[in-house]
Coordinates of C-alpha atoms and ligand atoms in Angstrom, one line a residue:
M1 CA 0.0 0.0 0.0
K2 CA 1.1 3.6 -0.7
V3 CA 0.7 6.1 2.1
L4 CA 1.0 9.8 1.3
V5 CA 1.8 12.5 3.9
A6 CA 0.6 15.8 2.4
T7 CA 1.3 18.7 4.6
D8 CA 1.3 22.3 3.6
K9 CA 2.7 23.0 7.1
P10 CA 5.2 20.1 7.6
F11 CA 5.5 17.9 10.6
A12 CA 8.8 18.2 12.5
P13 CA 11.4 15.9 10.9
V14 CA 11.4 13.6 13.9
A15 CA 7.7 13.0 13.5
V16 CA 8.1 12.2 9.8
E17 CA 10.8 9.7 10.8
G18 CA 8.3 8.1 13.2
I19 CA 5.6 8.0 10.5
R20 CA 8.0 6.4 8.1
K21 CA 9.1 3.8 10.6
E22 CA 5.6 2.8 11.4
T23 CA 4.5 2.7 7.7
E24 CA 7.5 0.7 6.5
A25 CA 7.3 -1.7 9.4
A26 CA 3.8 -2.5 8.2
G27 CA 5.2 -3.3 4.7
N28 CA 3.8 -0.1 3.2
E29 CA 5.5 2.7 1.2
L30 CA 5.6 6.3 2.4
V31 CA 5.6 9.3 0.1
L32 CA 5.9 12.9 1.1
L33 CA 4.4 16.1 -0.3
E34 CA 5.4 19.0 1.9
K35 CA 5.1 22.8 1.6
Y36 CA 3.2 22.5 -1.7
T37 CA 2.1 25.8 -3.1
E38 CA -0.5 24.7 -5.7
K39 CA -3.6 22.4 -5.4
A40 CA -2.5 20.8 -8.6
Q41 CA 0.5 19.3 -6.8
L42 CA -1.8 17.7 -4.3
L43 CA -4.2 16.4 -7.0
E44 CA -1.2 14.8 -8.8
A45 CA 0.3 13.3 -5.6
V46 CA -3.0 11.6 -4.5
A47 CA -3.6 9.9 -7.8
D48 CA -2.1 6.5 -6.9
V49 CA -2.2 6.4 -3.1
D50 CA -4.1 4.1 -0.9
A51 CA -3.9 6.2 2.3
L52 CA -3.5 9.9 3.0
I53 CA -2.3 11.7 6.1
V54 CA -3.0 15.5 6.3
R55 CA -3.1 18.3 8.8
S56 CA -5.2 21.4 8.0
D57 CA -4.8 20.6 4.3
K58 CA -8.0 20.9 2.3
V59 CA -9.3 17.5 1.2
D60 CA -12.3 18.6 -0.8
A61 CA -14.4 16.7 -3.4
E62 CA -11.9 17.3 -6.1
V63 CA -9.0 15.8 -4.1
I64 CA -11.2 12.8 -3.2
E65 CA -12.2 12.4 -6.8
A66 CA -8.6 12.6 -8.0
A67 CA -7.5 9.9 -5.5
K68 CA -8.8 6.9 -7.3
Q69 CA -7.1 4.3 -5.1
L70 CA -7.8 6.1 -1.8
K71 CA -9.3 4.0 1.0
I72 CA -8.5 6.1 4.1
V73 CA -7.7 9.7 4.9
V74 CA -6.5 10.5 8.4
R75 CA -6.4 14.1 9.6
A76 CA -3.5 14.1 12.1
G77 CA -5.2 16.3 14.5
A78 CA -8.5 17.1 16.1
G79 CA -10.7 19.3 13.8
Y80 CA -11.7 17.6 10.5
D81 CA -13.6 20.5 9.0
N82 CA -11.0 20.5 6.2
I83 CA -12.2 17.2 4.9
D84 CA -15.3 16.8 2.7
L85 CA -16.9 13.9 4.6
A86 CA -19.8 13.6 2.2
A87 CA -17.4 13.2 -0.7
A88 CA -15.3 10.7 1.2
T89 CA -18.3 8.6 2.1
A90 CA -19.6 8.8 -1.5
H91 CA -16.3 7.4 -2.7
G92 CA -16.1 4.7 0.0
V93 CA -13.2 6.5 1.7
V94 CA -12.9 6.2 5.5
A95 CA -12.1 9.5 7.2
E96 CA -10.5 9.6 10.6
N97 CA -8.9 12.1 13.0
T98 CA -6.5 11.5 15.9
P99 CA -8.4 13.1 18.9
G100 CA -6.3 14.3 21.8
Q101 CA -2.9 13.7 20.3
N102 CA -2.0 17.4 19.9
S103 CA -4.2 18.9 22.6
N104 CA -1.5 19.7 25.2
A105 CA 0.5 21.8 22.7
V106 CA -2.6 24.0 21.9
A107 CA -3.3 24.4 25.6
E108 CA 0.2 25.5 26.4
L109 CA 0.2 28.1 23.6
I110 CA -3.0 29.6 25.0
F111 CA -1.1 30.5 28.2
G112 CA 1.8 31.8 26.2
L113 CA -0.6 34.1 24.4
L114 CA -2.3 35.1 27.7
I115 CA 0.9 36.0 29.5
Y116 CA 2.2 37.9 26.5
A117 CA -1.0 40.0 26.2
N118 CA -1.5 40.4 30.0
R119 CA 2.1 41.6 30.4
A120 CA 1.4 44.5 28.0
F121 CA 2.9 42.6 25.1
F122 CA 6.3 42.5 26.9
S123 CA 6.5 46.3 26.5
G124 CA 7.7 46.7 30.1
K125 CA 4.5 48.5 31.2
A126 CA 2.7 47.1 34.2
G127 CA 0.5 44.1 33.2
T128 CA -1.8 41.8 35.0
E129 CA -1.5 38.3 36.5
L130 CA -3.5 35.1 35.8
K131 CA -3.7 34.1 39.5
G132 CA -7.2 34.6 40.9
K133 CA -8.7 35.4 37.5
K134 CA -11.8 33.6 36.2
L135 CA -11.2 31.5 33.1
G136 CA -14.2 30.5 31.0
I137 CA -14.0 27.6 28.6
L138 CA -16.5 27.4 25.8
S139 CA -16.9 23.8 24.6
Y140 CA -15.1 21.2 26.8
G141 CA -13.1 18.7 24.9
N142 CA -9.5 17.4 24.9
I143 CA -7.8 20.8 24.6
A144 CA -10.1 22.3 27.2
R145 CA -9.2 19.6 29.7
H146 CA -5.5 20.5 29.4
V147 CA -6.4 24.3 29.6
A148 CA -8.4 23.6 32.9
R149 CA -5.4 21.6 34.4
I150 CA -2.9 24.3 33.6
A151 CA -5.2 27.2 34.7
K152 CA -5.6 25.5 38.1
G153 CA -1.8 25.5 38.4
F154 CA -1.9 29.3 37.9
G155 CA -4.4 29.6 40.7
M156 CA -7.3 30.5 38.3
E157 CA -11.0 29.8 38.9
V158 CA -12.2 27.7 36.0
Y159 CA -15.7 27.7 34.5
A160 CA -17.1 26.1 31.4
Y161 CA -20.1 26.0 29.2
S162 CA -20.5 22.9 27.1
R163 CA -23.1 20.5 25.8
K164 CA -21.5 17.8 27.8
Q165 CA -21.2 18.5 31.5
D166 CA -18.5 15.9 32.3
F167 CA -16.1 18.6 33.4
V168 CA -17.7 19.1 36.8
K169 CA -15.9 16.0 38.2
E170 CA -12.7 17.7 37.1
G171 CA -13.3 20.7 39.4
V172 CA -14.5 22.9 36.6
Q173 CA -17.7 24.9 37.5
P174 CA -20.6 24.9 35.1
V175 CA -22.5 28.1 34.0
G176 CA -26.0 28.2 32.5
S177 CA -25.2 29.6 29.1
A178 CA -22.4 30.7 26.8
K179 CA -23.6 34.3 27.3
E180 CA -23.2 33.9 31.1
L181 CA -19.6 32.6 30.5
F182 CA -18.7 35.8 28.7
E183 CA -20.4 37.9 31.4
K184 CA -18.7 36.2 34.3
C185 CA -15.1 35.4 33.2
D186 CA -12.0 37.6 32.8
I187 CA -10.6 35.3 30.1
I188 CA -12.6 33.2 27.7
S189 CA -11.0 30.4 25.7
L190 CA -12.9 29.1 22.7
H191 CA -12.8 25.4 21.8
T192 CA -15.9 25.1 19.6
P193 CA -15.4 23.0 16.5
A194 CA -16.3 24.6 13.1
T195 CA -19.5 23.1 11.8
P196 CA -22.4 24.6 9.8
E197 CA -24.2 25.1 13.2
T198 CA -21.3 26.9 14.9
K199 CA -20.3 29.1 12.0
K200 CA -20.2 32.8 13.2
S201 CA -21.7 31.6 16.6
I202 CA -19.4 34.0 18.5
N203 CA -21.4 37.1 17.5
Y204 CA -22.3 40.5 18.9
D205 CA -25.4 39.3 20.7
L206 CA -23.4 36.7 22.6
L207 CA -20.6 39.2 23.5
E208 CA -22.8 42.2 24.2
N209 CA -22.4 42.1 28.0
I210 CA -18.9 40.7 28.1
K211 CA -17.1 41.4 31.4
K212 CA -15.1 44.6 31.7
G213 CA -11.5 44.1 30.6
A214 CA -12.1 40.5 29.2
V215 CA -9.7 38.7 27.0
I216 CA -11.0 36.3 24.3
V217 CA -8.6 33.6 23.1
N218 CA -9.4 31.7 19.9
T219 CA -7.2 28.7 19.1
A220 CA -10.2 26.8 17.6
R221 CA -11.3 28.1 14.2
K222 CA -11.8 31.5 12.6
E223 CA -15.0 30.3 11.1
I224 CA -16.8 30.3 14.5
I225 CA -16.2 34.1 14.9
D226 CA -18.6 36.6 13.4
E227 CA -15.8 39.0 12.7
E228 CA -18.1 41.9 12.0
G229 CA -19.8 41.4 15.4
L230 CA -16.5 41.1 17.2
L231 CA -15.1 44.2 15.5
R232 CA -18.2 46.1 16.4
L233 CA -17.9 45.1 20.0
M234 CA -14.2 46.0 20.1
A235 CA -14.9 49.4 18.6
E236 CA -17.5 50.1 21.3
R237 CA -15.6 48.4 24.1
T238 CA -12.0 49.5 24.2
D239 CA -11.3 47.3 27.2
I240 CA -11.7 44.0 25.3
K241 CA -8.7 42.0 23.9
Y242 CA -8.7 39.3 21.2
L243 CA -5.9 36.8 20.9
T244 CA -5.6 34.0 18.3
D245 CA -3.3 31.8 16.4
I246 CA -5.5 32.0 13.3
T247 CA -5.3 35.0 11.0
P248 CA -8.8 36.5 10.8
D249 CA -10.3 37.3 7.4
A250 CA -10.5 41.0 8.4
V251 CA -6.9 41.0 9.4
D252 CA -6.3 44.7 8.7
A253 CA -9.3 45.8 10.8
F254 CA -8.1 43.7 13.7
T255 CA -4.5 44.8 13.4
A256 CA -5.6 48.4 13.6
L257 CA -6.8 47.6 17.2
E258 CA -3.4 48.2 18.5
G259 CA -2.6 46.8 22.0
R260 CA -5.9 44.8 22.0
Y261 CA -5.3 42.2 19.3
Y262 CA -2.6 39.7 18.7
A263 CA -2.4 36.8 16.2
T264 CA 0.6 34.6 15.8
P265 CA 2.1 34.8 12.3
K266 CA 1.0 31.3 11.5
K267 CA -1.5 28.8 12.9
M268 CA 0.8 27.2 15.5
G269 CA -1.2 25.8 18.4
A270 CA -0.3 22.2 17.5
Q271 CA 3.1 23.0 16.1
T272 CA 5.4 21.2 18.6
Q273 CA 7.6 18.2 18.1
E274 CA 5.6 16.3 20.7
A275 CA 2.3 17.1 19.1
N276 CA 3.6 16.3 15.6
I277 CA 5.0 13.0 16.9
N278 CA 1.9 12.0 18.8
A279 CA -0.6 13.0 16.0
G280 CA 1.6 11.9 13.1
I281 CA 2.4 8.5 14.5
A282 CA -1.2 7.9 15.7
A283 CA -2.3 8.6 12.1
A284 CA 0.2 6.1 10.7
E285 CA -0.8 3.5 13.3
Q286 CA -4.5 4.0 12.5
I287 CA -3.7 3.4 8.8
T288 CA -1.8 0.2 9.7
A289 CA -4.7 -1.0 11.9
F290 CA -7.1 -0.2 9.1
F291 CA -5.2 -2.2 6.5
T292 CA -4.3 -5.1 8.7
T293 CA -7.5 -5.7 10.7
G294 CA -10.1 -3.3 9.2
D295 CA -10.1 -1.2 12.4
T296 CA -12.1 2.1 12.1
T297 CA -12.2 3.2 15.7
F298 CA -11.5 6.8 14.9
K299 CA -13.8 7.0 11.8
V300 CA -15.7 10.3 11.6
N301 CA -17.8 9.7 8.4
Ligands
3PG401 C1 -6.3 20.6 15.0 O1 -7.5 20.6 14.6 O2 -5.8 19.5 15.3 C2 -5.5 21.8 15.2 O3 -6.2 22.9 14.7 C3 -4.2 21.8 14.6 O4 -4.1 21.9 13.2 P1 -2.7 21.8 12.4 O5 -2.4 20.4 12.3 O6 -3.0 22.4 11.1 O7 -1.7 22.5 13.2

């Protein structure tokens, strides 16, 4: 079997080595397409592969259609909104993700962003501390669990609003609505996956009564933000900050909000050696399991 790793944003070399080792030990061939600039390169590379490993790379209907031999695509990561699941299903392709494997990396970056912003972007001006602050988590999954653990280490009070309430046993306090979370908390970390239902769900109505001086951190997806609504709020409320590792569509308007907005130059929450190794090797192992035993534990379509 031929396994393609197609990553516009490459894994750390040590992770690629691990993926190669796992793939070749299973008797399969590994091919690499990294830092490609044109979709045509991806379309050509997928033509004769049986399995595909990607990160945020777009696997749309055209890619699925071009991959005539494809049996399985694994998104080495959590969010699989980059894969056209209907097209995969229509072509008999199994789609999987590797939940939890890169979560700690994203959680750690959140605190990096928070300390940077709360210490006046390292300008030397007096900043604020995390200790004693209320942290609100919107949607409680694998990353949120790590965020809550780290926040407790900083001495923060942790609250969450999520469809599943399984966080209470982890010492995280529930609130009654997403709106209440924004009203109550000093820092709100967004962890909502991008789906048709959640698109632009972080809107003006939800944020209207946000707590004075609150900081919103988005390491989830830009699609969940109603950028117009957030910009309107930030124009009216000069006390609000927005931090993210995903470049917004209205990047110029956000950049103009000097001292209240920061985005990393590239999406980098999951960009650590550890996360690359964990997610990349998990993807390779899931492919081996699929070809050897038909295992589809992590199937999402
Ligand atoms: C994920 O969904 O796993 C994260 O957003 C990481 O995405 P990346 O693999 O493109 O860094």
